[in-house]
XYZ file of C-alpha atoms in Angstrom:
359
model
C -0.089 0.088 -0.207
C 1.341 3.442 -1.542
C 2.020 5.238 1.957
C 0.484 8.499 2.599
C 1.324 12.292 3.734
C 0.554 11.665 6.763
C 2.747 8.416 7.052
C 5.527 9.676 4.411
C 9.268 10.170 5.770
C 10.266 14.319 4.458
C 13.842 15.088 4.969
C 13.588 19.657 5.402
C 16.806 21.670 3.562
C 17.102 25.637 4.846
C 19.098 28.469 2.919
C 20.005 30.676 5.943
C 19.595 34.708 6.053
C 20.015 38.077 8.451
C 15.936 38.192 8.394
C 14.819 35.692 6.232
C 15.413 32.287 6.121
C 14.436 30.053 3.274
C 13.094 26.148 4.357
C 12.262 23.323 0.494
C 11.026 19.984 1.886
C 12.073 16.781 0.238
C 10.060 13.799 0.205
C 10.986 10.003 0.220
C 12.223 10.208 -3.591
C 13.593 12.706 -2.886
C 11.352 15.343 -4.668
C 10.565 18.916 -4.240
C 7.569 18.770 -1.985
C 7.712 23.388 -1.816
C 9.599 25.399 0.219
C 8.866 29.087 2.057
C 9.710 31.552 3.337
C 10.025 32.396 8.017
C 11.548 35.559 9.271
C 14.337 34.862 12.091
C 12.435 34.824 15.202
C 11.462 32.516 17.260
C 7.634 32.266 15.887
C 9.592 31.999 12.733
C 10.892 28.912 13.675
C 7.798 27.073 14.740
C 5.708 27.860 12.036
C 8.730 26.803 10.223
C 8.398 23.163 12.097
C 5.048 22.920 11.232
C 5.425 24.078 8.102
C 8.141 21.256 7.227
C 5.951 18.551 9.604
C 2.531 19.273 7.441
C 4.198 17.320 4.731
C 4.561 14.410 6.834
C 7.122 12.765 8.827
C 9.906 14.884 9.423
C 13.648 12.677 10.450
C 15.714 15.394 9.601
C 16.713 19.210 8.797
C 20.071 20.659 6.918
C 21.093 23.832 7.594
C 22.910 26.434 5.965
C 25.648 28.804 8.385
C 24.750 26.911 11.354
C 27.445 28.773 13.324
C 25.977 32.122 12.747
C 22.598 33.341 10.559
C 21.374 29.926 11.562
C 22.378 29.159 14.830
C 19.397 30.544 16.704
C 16.478 28.159 14.185
C 20.123 25.713 15.332
C 19.172 25.524 19.370
C 15.213 26.195 18.569
C 15.169 22.742 16.385
C 17.927 21.133 17.980
C 15.366 21.993 21.798
C 12.173 20.543 19.995
C 14.264 17.273 19.099
C 14.994 17.419 15.360
C 18.448 16.114 14.022
C 19.916 18.895 12.433
C 22.799 18.362 10.167
C 24.921 20.977 8.726
C 25.320 21.444 4.849
C 28.696 22.325 5.062
C 29.316 23.625 0.185
C 28.266 25.327 -1.686
C 25.563 22.842 -4.539
C 26.912 21.684 -7.478
C 28.231 24.084 -9.342
C 26.832 22.871 -13.744
C 22.733 22.466 -11.169
C 23.405 25.980 -9.921
C 24.927 27.334 -13.546
C 22.443 24.791 -15.485
C 19.436 26.795 -12.916
C 20.800 30.125 -11.829
C 20.823 30.496 -8.577
C 17.935 31.485 -5.966
C 16.845 31.318 -2.504
C 15.087 29.029 -3.202
C 16.993 27.043 -5.630
C 19.576 27.322 -2.171
C 17.620 25.262 -0.354
C 16.256 22.207 -1.709
C 19.541 22.172 -2.341
C 20.038 21.411 1.495
C 17.134 19.064 1.265
C 18.568 17.727 -0.744
C 22.265 17.102 0.625
C 20.273 16.166 3.571
C 18.358 13.507 2.196
C 21.560 11.957 0.836
C 23.635 12.805 3.655
C 26.577 14.267 1.897
C 27.718 17.193 1.990
C 27.083 17.640 5.531
C 28.289 16.888 9.208
C 26.131 16.759 12.799
C 26.994 20.238 14.509
C 28.648 21.296 17.048
C 25.116 21.687 20.043
C 25.375 25.772 21.201
C 23.859 25.746 24.756
C 26.819 24.887 26.654
C 30.056 25.989 27.934
C 31.389 26.181 25.170
C 29.538 27.947 23.953
C 30.374 30.892 26.431
C 34.497 29.815 26.157
C 33.788 30.735 22.406
C 31.920 33.541 23.284
C 34.375 35.304 25.493
C 37.305 34.354 22.839
C 36.297 36.060 20.338
C 35.825 39.111 22.634
C 39.175 38.678 23.724
C 40.717 38.277 20.716
C 38.835 41.724 19.192
C 40.096 43.138 22.644
C 43.936 42.304 22.148
C 43.677 43.328 18.470
C 42.926 47.181 20.138
C 44.757 47.352 22.429
C 47.470 46.092 19.681
C 46.395 49.681 16.934
C 46.478 52.023 20.363
C 50.373 50.484 21.813
C 51.379 51.728 17.472
C 49.238 54.423 17.733
C 50.615 55.468 20.845
C 54.464 54.188 18.773
C 53.665 57.037 15.638
C 52.471 59.519 17.005
C 55.260 59.418 19.839
C 57.736 59.080 16.602
C 55.727 62.829 15.302
C 55.575 64.552 17.909
C 57.322 67.301 19.508
C 60.348 67.623 20.900
C 59.998 68.552 24.181
C 57.392 66.248 24.434
C 59.370 63.445 22.674
C 62.890 63.650 24.730
C 61.613 62.189 28.286
C 59.650 59.060 26.134
C 62.367 57.653 25.191
C 63.692 55.723 27.265
C 60.662 54.463 28.681
C 59.420 51.247 29.453
C 55.989 50.508 27.278
C 53.739 50.115 31.094
C 56.567 53.283 31.877
C 55.464 55.059 28.987
C 51.755 54.448 28.694
C 50.910 55.300 32.776
C 53.151 57.890 31.622
C 51.147 59.109 28.956
C 48.073 58.309 31.139
C 48.537 59.850 33.930
C 49.210 64.185 32.217
C 46.198 66.702 32.640
C 46.670 68.714 29.269
C 45.057 71.557 28.814
C 41.483 70.512 27.549
C 40.750 74.153 26.014
C 43.390 74.700 23.813
C 43.171 71.957 21.760
C 44.113 74.219 19.198
C 47.480 74.490 19.922
C 49.915 71.284 18.791
C 51.811 70.558 21.688
C 48.595 69.652 23.675
C 47.099 67.956 20.435
C 49.755 66.400 21.043
C 48.720 65.529 24.739
C 45.035 64.627 24.376
C 45.649 61.874 21.470
C 48.779 60.236 23.400
C 46.958 60.062 26.865
C 43.757 59.378 24.654
C 45.464 55.811 23.235
C 47.387 55.790 26.746
C 44.111 54.950 28.131
C 42.060 53.327 25.555
C 45.253 51.204 25.672
C 45.219 50.524 30.241
C 41.260 49.770 29.669
C 41.667 47.081 27.079
C 44.862 45.115 28.943
C 42.847 45.134 32.016
C 39.444 43.462 29.961
C 41.829 41.639 28.640
C 42.682 40.077 32.417
C 38.592 39.678 33.051
C 37.862 38.197 30.592
C 40.980 35.720 30.475
C 39.954 34.522 34.176
C 36.626 33.740 33.070
C 37.796 31.803 30.352
C 40.688 29.876 32.560
C 37.791 28.864 35.263
C 35.969 27.410 32.586
C 38.654 25.424 30.377
C 39.090 23.945 34.729
C 35.535 23.117 35.380
C 35.145 21.553 31.480
C 39.019 20.021 31.253
C 41.635 20.659 34.489
C 43.413 17.187 32.859
C 44.484 19.022 29.433
C 45.791 22.437 31.373
C 47.979 19.584 33.964
C 49.925 18.475 30.206
C 53.364 19.316 29.361
C 53.438 21.934 26.946
C 49.364 23.233 26.901
C 48.478 26.059 27.600
C 45.941 27.786 28.444
C 44.847 29.720 24.752
C 45.688 25.953 23.051
C 43.649 23.577 25.773
C 40.798 26.140 25.030
C 40.770 26.661 20.864
C 40.931 21.948 21.443
C 37.571 21.970 23.724
C 36.399 25.110 20.644
C 37.130 22.413 17.915
C 35.750 19.367 20.323
C 32.553 21.684 20.972
C 29.706 20.988 23.224
C 28.944 17.688 21.698
C 31.719 16.157 20.978
C 30.178 12.134 20.816
C 29.787 13.031 17.246
C 33.061 12.321 16.283
C 32.946 9.201 16.001
C 36.937 8.788 17.185
C 40.061 9.885 17.310
C 41.185 9.726 14.398
C 38.233 11.897 13.170
C 38.878 14.161 15.467
C 42.692 14.436 14.382
C 41.342 14.842 11.217
C 39.099 17.728 11.820
C 41.883 19.167 13.024
C 44.114 18.657 10.159
C 46.410 16.874 11.494
C 45.479 13.207 10.028
C 48.618 11.788 8.333
C 47.815 11.906 4.287
C 49.003 9.650 1.708
C 51.562 10.654 -0.009
C 53.463 7.259 -2.166
C 54.344 7.362 -5.688
C 56.361 4.471 -7.206
C 58.832 2.954 -4.862
C 57.993 5.991 -3.699
C 56.261 5.652 0.253
C 55.268 8.985 2.959
C 52.793 10.308 4.223
C 52.412 14.208 4.535
C 50.468 17.513 6.375
C 47.090 17.674 6.372
C 46.182 21.972 5.198
C 42.967 21.439 5.690
C 40.407 20.368 8.676
C 39.869 23.211 11.116
C 43.535 25.980 10.878
C 43.186 27.290 14.511
C 43.120 23.617 16.392
C 45.930 23.368 14.011
C 47.908 25.509 15.391
C 47.537 25.213 19.089
C 48.696 21.656 18.130
C 51.622 22.403 16.286
C 52.520 24.950 19.765
C 52.246 22.270 22.228
C 53.983 19.466 19.721
C 56.655 22.394 19.853
C 56.684 22.919 23.136
C 57.299 19.721 24.288
C 60.126 19.667 21.470
C 61.992 22.122 23.419
C 60.554 20.340 27.150
C 59.772 16.885 27.134
C 63.504 13.918 27.227
C 60.098 12.471 26.441
C 59.508 13.566 23.330
C 62.885 14.630 22.135
C 63.692 10.851 22.563
C 60.594 10.285 19.673
C 61.689 12.864 17.188
C 65.623 11.928 17.043
C 63.475 8.429 16.594
C 61.622 9.292 13.648
C 64.914 11.848 12.636
C 67.115 8.229 12.176
C 64.751 6.346 11.300
C 64.951 8.361 7.478
C 62.465 10.305 8.507
C 62.515 14.216 8.169
C 61.815 16.914 10.879
C 58.819 18.390 9.592
C 57.670 14.328 9.136
C 58.990 13.779 12.304
C 56.944 16.595 13.735
C 53.863 15.623 11.798
C 53.667 12.568 13.956
C 53.610 13.895 16.661
C 51.037 15.921 16.416
C 48.759 13.629 15.695
C 49.799 11.213 19.167
C 48.644 15.155 20.699
C 45.392 14.908 18.996
C 45.150 10.816 20.629
C 45.960 11.934 24.285
C 43.505 15.503 23.935
C 40.568 13.663 22.812
C 41.071 11.145 25.390
C 41.185 13.679 27.808
C 37.324 15.476 26.180
C 36.375 12.807 25.578
C 36.977 11.167 29.108
C 35.624 14.023 30.863
C 32.276 15.219 28.305
C 30.939 11.127 29.663
C 32.052 12.051 32.610
C 29.727 15.596 33.345
C 26.824 13.199 32.049
C 26.956 10.670 34.114
C 27.431 13.129 37.472
C 24.447 15.348 35.477
C 22.141 11.704 34.649
C 22.648 11.776 38.825
C 21.083 14.747 40.077
């Protein structure tokens, strides 16, 4: 007996935007049943889910840009118990050249990708402490950049300043310079005079630097507290600092169980070996894909251990003696570090889950 619309399985796809999301639904034969637009509000998300379920039993939904425009929809669907996949690549170029491009076509492409489960990954959940860590790190990064710009502007302004202002500042250390400038009391009513304008500008930049310096210190305290709550064992390992640990936790996400094995985590971090064999040569090369921020964190850990850890030094020396280059030895070392880090994160994740279940 043929399936009725009430019992048929359907799959959704969403092309996300700032103000409107465009949704599409395909049936169990991957045929498009309809497309519709919905506002990016909680009420709009509810209407979208009702609309998709009106076609049948909703199996899953593919979302583009679940980490930005689609973050709110992702949270809503996960709370509603709907399986969500992130569509990670754009539609096929040949198809786009043939059909053209509009939001309906993009939503349909997302639905087709979710139906076949190709070009999709399980997205990171965005409702736990790792998401808090992500927001704080982004804020810290921009504060560090702004502080660096303020310091550069101070140094450039001093170079151009009148000699009477520049001479006393030349031999000061950075913080001596900043605190001296911040303590100045220029005449704010004399801003038309060149020397006073320089004084006002340097004082403003110095105060901005100090405020950003204090802001970064506060954010570092919050980030450290979250990292210690999530995986304190990471910070106990050799050469794993606060920033590296935070980045690796971000890469794993609040739901590291979505990564099927430590090999998938290594691939996500861009440290999995890639075959590069040809003829009589059998070798592997560096993986230039994956999360480059996570790859950088693991590289920093590897270099730190190469300087501080005798076991790591012996391991690299052994690989070099066996005929590997130093880069190849470090590549292998980074793979072992990824395995170690993933084991710590998974163990901690299971402990937290068990604690929550017991509570």
